[in-house]
Coordinates of C-alpha atoms and ligand atoms in Angstrom, one line a residue:
M1 CA -16.5 -30.7 21.4
A2 CA -15.2 -30.2 17.8
T3 CA -12.2 -28.0 17.4
N4 CA -11.3 -25.3 15.1
R5 CA -7.9 -25.0 13.7
R6 CA -6.9 -21.4 12.9
V7 CA -3.9 -19.5 11.6
T8 CA -3.1 -16.5 13.7
L9 CA -0.8 -13.5 13.3
A10 CA 2.3 -14.1 15.8
A11 CA 4.3 -11.2 15.2
R12 CA 4.4 -8.0 13.0
P13 CA 6.9 -8.5 10.1
E14 CA 9.6 -6.2 9.6
G15 CA 10.3 -6.3 5.8
F16 CA 9.7 -9.7 4.1
P17 CA 7.1 -11.8 6.1
Q18 CA 8.4 -15.1 7.8
E19 CA 6.5 -18.2 8.5
S20 CA 7.4 -17.5 12.2
D21 CA 5.0 -14.3 12.0
F22 CA 2.2 -16.7 12.0
A23 CA 1.1 -19.5 14.5
L24 CA -1.4 -22.4 14.2
D25 CA -3.6 -22.9 17.2
E26 CA -6.7 -25.0 18.2
V27 CA -9.8 -23.8 19.8
D28 CA -13.3 -24.9 20.6
V29 CA -15.6 -24.3 17.5
P30 CA -17.6 -21.4 18.3
G31 CA -21.7 -21.5 18.4
P32 CA -23.4 -18.8 16.5
G33 CA -25.7 -16.2 18.5
S34 CA -28.5 -14.4 17.4
G35 CA -28.5 -13.4 13.7
E36 CA -25.2 -15.3 13.4
V37 CA -24.2 -18.3 11.0
L38 CA -21.7 -20.9 11.7
V39 CA -19.6 -21.7 8.5
R40 CA -17.3 -24.6 7.9
V41 CA -14.7 -23.1 5.8
R42 CA -13.3 -25.2 2.5
Y43 CA -11.0 -22.7 0.8
V44 CA -9.4 -19.4 2.1
S45 CA -8.0 -16.8 -0.1
V46 CA -4.6 -15.4 -0.1
D47 CA -4.0 -11.9 -1.1
P48 CA -1.4 -9.2 -1.4
Y49 CA -3.6 -6.9 0.8
Q50 CA -3.2 -9.2 3.7
R51 CA 0.6 -7.8 4.2
G52 CA -1.0 -4.5 4.9
R53 CA -3.2 -5.9 7.6
M54 CA -0.1 -7.3 9.4
S55 CA 1.3 -3.9 10.0
E56 CA 0.3 -1.1 12.2
A57 CA 1.0 1.4 9.5
R58 CA -1.9 4.1 8.7
S59 CA -4.3 2.5 6.0
Y60 CA -7.7 2.3 4.7
A61 CA -8.6 -0.8 7.2
R62 CA -7.8 -1.7 10.8
P63 CA -4.8 -4.1 11.2
V64 CA -5.1 -7.6 12.6
E65 CA -4.2 -7.7 16.2
I66 CA -1.5 -10.0 17.3
G67 CA -3.2 -13.4 18.1
D68 CA -6.1 -12.6 15.8
V69 CA -7.1 -14.9 13.0
M70 CA -5.7 -13.6 9.8
T71 CA -8.4 -12.0 7.8
S72 CA -9.5 -13.4 4.4
Q73 CA -12.2 -14.0 2.3
S74 CA -13.4 -17.9 2.2
V75 CA -15.9 -20.1 0.9
G76 CA -17.5 -22.6 3.0
E77 CA -20.9 -24.5 3.9
V78 CA -23.3 -23.2 6.5
V79 CA -23.4 -25.7 9.5
E80 CA -25.8 -23.9 11.8
S81 CA -27.8 -20.7 11.1
N82 CA -29.8 -18.3 13.4
D83 CA -30.4 -16.2 10.3
G84 CA -33.5 -17.1 8.5
R85 CA -31.8 -16.3 5.2
F86 CA -29.4 -19.1 5.6
S87 CA -29.9 -23.0 6.0
P88 CA -27.3 -25.9 6.6
G89 CA -25.6 -26.8 3.4
D90 CA -25.9 -23.5 1.7
V91 CA -22.4 -22.6 0.2
V92 CA -21.3 -19.0 1.1
V93 CA -18.6 -16.5 0.6
G94 CA -17.5 -13.9 3.4
Q95 CA -14.7 -12.4 5.4
L96 CA -14.2 -15.7 7.3
G97 CA -10.4 -15.6 8.0
W98 CA -7.8 -18.4 7.8
Q99 CA -9.7 -21.0 9.8
E100 CA -11.7 -24.3 9.6
Y101 CA -15.0 -22.8 11.2
A102 CA -16.1 -19.4 11.6
V103 CA -19.2 -17.4 13.0
A104 CA -20.4 -14.5 11.0
R105 CA -23.3 -12.2 10.8
G106 CA -25.8 -13.4 8.3
G107 CA -25.6 -9.9 6.7
S108 CA -21.9 -10.1 6.0
L109 CA -22.3 -13.4 4.0
R110 CA -23.2 -13.8 0.1
R111 CA -24.8 -16.8 -1.2
L112 CA -22.9 -18.0 -4.3
P113 CA -24.6 -17.3 -7.7
P114 CA -26.5 -20.2 -8.8
G115 CA -24.7 -23.0 -10.6
L116 CA -21.3 -21.4 -10.0
E117 CA -18.6 -24.2 -10.7
P118 CA -16.2 -24.3 -9.1
P119 CA -17.3 -22.4 -6.0
T120 CA -13.8 -21.0 -5.5
L121 CA -14.6 -18.6 -8.6
A122 CA -16.4 -16.7 -5.8
L123 CA -13.0 -15.8 -4.4
H124 CA -11.6 -14.5 -7.7
V125 CA -13.2 -14.0 -11.1
V126 CA -16.7 -13.8 -10.0
G127 CA -15.4 -12.1 -6.6
A128 CA -13.1 -9.7 -5.2
T129 CA -10.3 -9.9 -7.7
G130 CA -12.5 -10.1 -10.8
L131 CA -14.4 -7.2 -9.5
T132 CA -11.2 -5.1 -9.0
A133 CA -10.2 -5.6 -12.6
Y134 CA -14.1 -4.9 -13.9
F135 CA -14.2 -1.7 -12.0
G136 CA -10.6 -0.5 -12.1
L137 CA -10.4 -1.2 -15.9
F138 CA -13.7 0.2 -17.0
D139 CA -14.7 2.9 -14.4
V140 CA -11.2 4.3 -13.6
G141 CA -9.1 3.3 -16.8
K142 CA -12.0 4.1 -19.3
P143 CA -10.4 2.1 -22.2
R144 CA -11.5 2.9 -25.7
S145 CA -11.5 0.5 -28.4
G146 CA -8.1 0.5 -30.2
D147 CA -6.3 1.7 -27.1
T148 CA -3.1 0.1 -25.9
V149 CA -3.7 -1.2 -22.3
V150 CA -0.5 -2.3 -20.2
V151 CA -1.0 -4.5 -17.2
S152 CA 1.7 -5.4 -14.6
A153 CA 1.4 -8.5 -12.4
A154 CA -0.7 -9.5 -15.5
A155 CA -0.8 -13.2 -14.9
G156 CA -2.0 -12.9 -11.3
A157 CA -5.5 -13.0 -10.1
V158 CA -6.4 -9.3 -11.1
G159 CA -4.1 -9.0 -14.0
Q160 CA -5.3 -12.2 -15.9
I161 CA -9.0 -10.9 -15.9
V162 CA -8.0 -7.2 -16.7
G163 CA -6.2 -8.2 -19.9
Q164 CA -9.2 -10.2 -21.1
L165 CA -11.8 -7.4 -20.2
A166 CA -9.5 -5.0 -22.3
K167 CA -9.8 -7.4 -25.1
L168 CA -13.4 -7.6 -24.8
A169 CA -13.4 -3.9 -25.1
G170 CA -11.5 -3.9 -28.4
C171 CA -8.0 -2.9 -27.0
R172 CA -4.6 -4.0 -27.7
T173 CA -3.0 -5.5 -24.5
V174 CA 0.3 -5.8 -23.3
G175 CA 1.1 -7.9 -20.2
I176 CA 4.1 -8.0 -17.9
A177 CA 4.7 -11.0 -15.6
G178 CA 7.7 -12.8 -14.0
G179 CA 9.1 -15.9 -15.4
P180 CA 8.9 -17.7 -18.7
E181 CA 5.9 -19.9 -17.7
K182 CA 3.8 -17.0 -16.8
K183 CA 4.8 -15.2 -20.0
R184 CA 3.4 -18.2 -21.9
D185 CA 0.1 -18.0 -20.0
L186 CA -0.3 -14.4 -20.9
S187 CA -0.2 -15.1 -24.5
E188 CA -1.8 -18.6 -24.6
A189 CA -4.2 -18.4 -21.7
Y190 CA -5.1 -14.7 -21.3
R191 CA -4.8 -13.5 -24.9
Y192 CA -2.5 -10.7 -24.3
D193 CA -1.1 -9.4 -27.8
V194 CA 2.2 -8.7 -26.2
A195 CA 3.8 -10.6 -23.2
I196 CA 7.0 -9.5 -21.2
D197 CA 8.7 -11.5 -18.6
H198 CA 10.1 -8.8 -16.2
K199 CA 12.8 -11.3 -14.9
N200 CA 14.2 -12.4 -18.0
D201 CA 13.4 -9.9 -20.9
D202 CA 14.8 -6.4 -21.3
L203 CA 11.8 -4.6 -20.1
H204 CA 13.0 -1.1 -21.6
A205 CA 13.7 -2.6 -25.0
A206 CA 10.3 -4.6 -25.0
L207 CA 8.3 -1.4 -24.1
R208 CA 10.3 0.9 -26.6
D209 CA 7.7 0.9 -29.3
E210 CA 4.5 0.9 -27.1
R211 CA 2.4 4.2 -26.5
V212 CA 0.4 3.4 -23.7
D213 CA -3.1 4.9 -23.3
V214 CA -4.1 2.9 -20.1
Y215 CA -1.7 1.6 -17.4
F216 CA -3.1 -0.8 -14.8
D217 CA -0.6 -0.8 -12.1
N218 CA -0.7 -3.6 -9.8
V219 CA 3.0 -3.4 -8.7
G220 CA 4.7 0.0 -8.8
G221 CA 8.5 0.3 -8.5
A222 CA 10.8 -0.2 -11.3
I223 CA 8.3 -2.1 -13.7
S224 CA 6.0 0.8 -13.4
Q225 CA 8.9 3.7 -13.9
A226 CA 9.7 1.5 -17.2
V227 CA 5.9 2.0 -18.2
H228 CA 5.6 5.7 -17.4
R229 CA 8.3 6.3 -20.0
R230 CA 5.8 5.3 -22.9
L231 CA 2.6 6.9 -21.9
K232 CA 0.4 8.6 -24.7
I233 CA -1.0 11.9 -24.3
G234 CA -4.3 11.7 -22.4
A235 CA -3.1 8.5 -20.7
R236 CA -4.8 6.9 -17.7
I237 CA -2.8 5.2 -15.0
V238 CA -5.1 3.0 -12.8
I239 CA -3.2 2.5 -9.4
C240 CA -4.9 -0.7 -8.2
G241 CA -1.9 -2.0 -6.1
Q242 CA 1.7 -1.5 -5.4
V243 CA 2.9 -4.9 -4.3
S244 CA 6.8 -4.3 -5.1
Q245 CA 6.5 -2.0 -2.1
Y246 CA 4.6 -3.7 0.5
N247 CA 7.8 -5.2 2.3
E248 CA 9.8 -2.0 2.1
P249 CA 10.1 0.0 5.3
R250 CA 10.3 3.4 3.4
P251 CA 8.6 2.8 -0.1
E252 CA 10.2 5.2 -2.6
P253 CA 8.0 7.3 -4.8
T254 CA 8.0 6.0 -8.3
F255 CA 6.2 8.6 -10.2
H256 CA 7.4 12.3 -11.0
P257 CA 4.0 14.5 -11.1
G258 CA 5.7 16.4 -14.0
L259 CA 4.9 13.5 -16.2
L260 CA 1.1 14.2 -15.7
I261 CA 1.8 17.6 -17.2
V262 CA 3.9 16.1 -20.1
Y263 CA 1.3 13.7 -21.0
R264 CA -1.8 15.5 -19.9
A265 CA -2.5 12.3 -18.0
R266 CA -4.6 11.2 -15.2
M267 CA -3.5 8.9 -12.3
E268 CA -6.3 7.5 -10.0
G269 CA -6.3 5.0 -7.1
F270 CA -9.4 3.2 -6.1
L271 CA -10.6 0.4 -3.8
V272 CA -12.8 -2.4 -4.9
N273 CA -15.2 -1.9 -1.8
D274 CA -16.0 1.7 -3.1
Y275 CA -18.0 -0.2 -5.6
A276 CA -20.0 -2.5 -3.1
H277 CA -23.2 -0.9 -4.3
R278 CA -22.5 -2.3 -8.0
F279 CA -21.2 -5.7 -7.3
E280 CA -24.3 -7.2 -8.5
E281 CA -23.8 -5.6 -11.8
G282 CA -20.1 -6.8 -11.9
V283 CA -20.8 -10.3 -10.6
T284 CA -23.5 -10.9 -13.3
R285 CA -21.4 -9.6 -16.1
L286 CA -18.1 -11.6 -15.0
A287 CA -20.2 -14.8 -14.5
G288 CA -21.8 -14.2 -17.9
W289 CA -18.1 -14.1 -19.4
V290 CA -16.9 -17.1 -17.5
A291 CA -20.1 -19.2 -18.7
S292 CA -19.6 -18.1 -22.4
G293 CA -15.8 -18.9 -22.3
D294 CA -14.7 -15.3 -22.8
L295 CA -13.0 -15.3 -19.5
R296 CA -10.3 -17.9 -18.7
W297 CA -8.7 -18.1 -15.5
Q298 CA -6.2 -20.2 -13.4
E299 CA -6.0 -21.1 -9.6
D300 CA -2.9 -22.0 -7.7
V301 CA -4.2 -24.2 -4.9
T302 CA -2.3 -24.9 -1.8
E303 CA -3.4 -28.2 0.3
G304 CA -3.8 -27.6 4.0
L305 CA -4.6 -24.5 6.2
E306 CA -1.3 -25.0 8.1
N307 CA 0.3 -24.0 4.7
A308 CA -1.4 -20.7 4.2
P309 CA 1.4 -18.6 5.4
R310 CA 3.7 -20.3 3.0
A311 CA 1.5 -19.6 0.3
F312 CA 1.1 -16.1 1.2
I313 CA 5.0 -15.6 1.4
G314 CA 5.0 -17.3 -2.1
L315 CA 2.7 -14.7 -3.2
L316 CA 4.8 -11.9 -2.4
N317 CA 7.7 -13.8 -4.2
G318 CA 5.7 -14.2 -7.5
A319 CA 5.5 -17.9 -6.9
N320 CA 1.7 -18.1 -7.5
R321 CA 0.7 -19.0 -11.2
G322 CA -3.0 -17.6 -11.1
K323 CA -5.3 -16.8 -8.2
A324 CA -3.4 -18.0 -4.8
L325 CA -5.9 -20.3 -2.7
V326 CA -5.6 -22.7 0.1
R327 CA -7.9 -25.8 0.3
V328 CA -8.7 -26.0 3.9
S329 CA -9.9 -29.8 4.0
Ligands
NAP401 N1 -7.4 -1.6 -5.2 C1 -8.1 -2.6 -4.8 O1 -9.2 -2.6 -4.4 C2 -7.4 -3.9 -5.0 C3 -8.1 -5.2 -4.7 C4 -7.5 -6.6 -4.8 C5 -6.0 -6.5 -5.4 N2 -5.6 -5.2 -5.3 C6 -3.8 -5.0 -5.7 O2 -3.8 -5.7 -7.0 C7 -2.5 -6.3 -7.1 C8 -2.4 -7.6 -7.6 O3 -3.2 -8.5 -6.7 P1 -3.7 -10.1 -7.0 O4 -4.5 -10.5 -5.8 O5 -4.0 -10.1 -8.4 O6 -2.1 -10.7 -6.5 P2 -1.5 -11.7 -7.8 O7 -1.2 -10.7 -8.9 O8 -2.2 -12.8 -8.0 O9 -0.1 -11.8 -6.9 C9 0.8 -11.0 -6.7 C10 1.8 -10.9 -7.9 O10 2.5 -9.7 -7.8 C11 3.8 -9.9 -8.4 N3 4.9 -9.3 -7.5 C12 5.1 -9.6 -6.4 N4 6.1 -8.8 -5.8 C13 6.7 -8.2 -6.7 C14 7.8 -7.4 -7.1 N5 8.5 -7.0 -5.9 N6 7.8 -6.7 -8.4 C15 7.1 -6.9 -9.3 N7 5.9 -7.9 -9.0 C16 5.8 -8.2 -7.7 C17 4.0 -11.2 -8.7 O11 3.7 -11.6 -9.8 P3 4.8 -11.4 -11.1 O12 5.8 -12.7 -10.7 O13 4.2 -11.6 -12.5 O14 5.7 -10.3 -11.0 C18 3.0 -12.1 -7.8 O15 2.6 -13.0 -8.2 C19 -1.9 -6.0 -5.6 O16 -0.9 -5.0 -5.6 C20 -2.9 -5.8 -4.7 O17 -2.6 -5.2 -3.5 C21 -6.1 -4.2 -5.3

């Protein structure tokens, strides 16, 4: 009997997660039941939302239970199928978790768009983080040509795509990221007009002359407070994520509602899954821009499933340069 290595949740972290909050175990490879598919996982995704799933705090999704496999989107090959829509060898993406083998309902899996190379694109640009950038920017941020669009965590999986989509919409883009290498990526790879390193530059001075039409906020906290001081009348603030607050036991509010009056601004949160009925539209457009060379991307791949916790902790420290992924085998 083949074995399945899995990374499970061992403890609920208090504050910043530790590697000891996770455990590596081995169980028998499960068999697929009626309507189910067995998938051999090749790559798993590492994302900030997984921090929320480790906690019991009220949220938009149920937490991972202690002892359960860490939830994640993963890409793999079908090994055995009891769903007529899938055959062995098909490459699929789904919520398969941090493990080597997963059984899933056929209806929960998506086949990769034909010719998608590398297949890991289905975990980012042509998948969840690309779709987050696409719907968050265009539907919530509603950029107009000539607008100034500011993006935090701008070199990350979502941020690298937001900046390029905003350029495609004719906007002027300002990216904020941590460290000189990411700052260089902002200008050279993702074509941001202005690149700011929040770890080494004077953020307030760098933003002093900006007038912000759209702020795509991935981080919250002090970075966002600096951007809020530079809003333009009619600004749109897209609340995509607040990663700087995810390890805080009592996150501090970073926005004063009175600013919405001063700037006649709109602030709106969104969840990419709310747009599931339009994913095909988003995937088609994003795949088209990748194929035409209009969208560039970077992956930060960690080798070995057992290193997924370390990659995740690195992501929460800003160590990832591009989309954080783990190659399972
Ligand atoms: N609303 C939705 O449906 C949805 C969907 C997907 C993701 N999200 C959110 O989008 C955001 C970006 O996600 P992603 O997958 O693209 O991750 P990512 O940007 O690739 O990685 C997270 C980045 O956040 C930054 N960061 C971490 N801690 C920080 C802190 N204390 N202060 C400032 N920056 C910090 C780091 O970048 P720097 O080193 O550059 O600061 C880090 O590299 C997250 O907030 C995530 O929760 C939302």
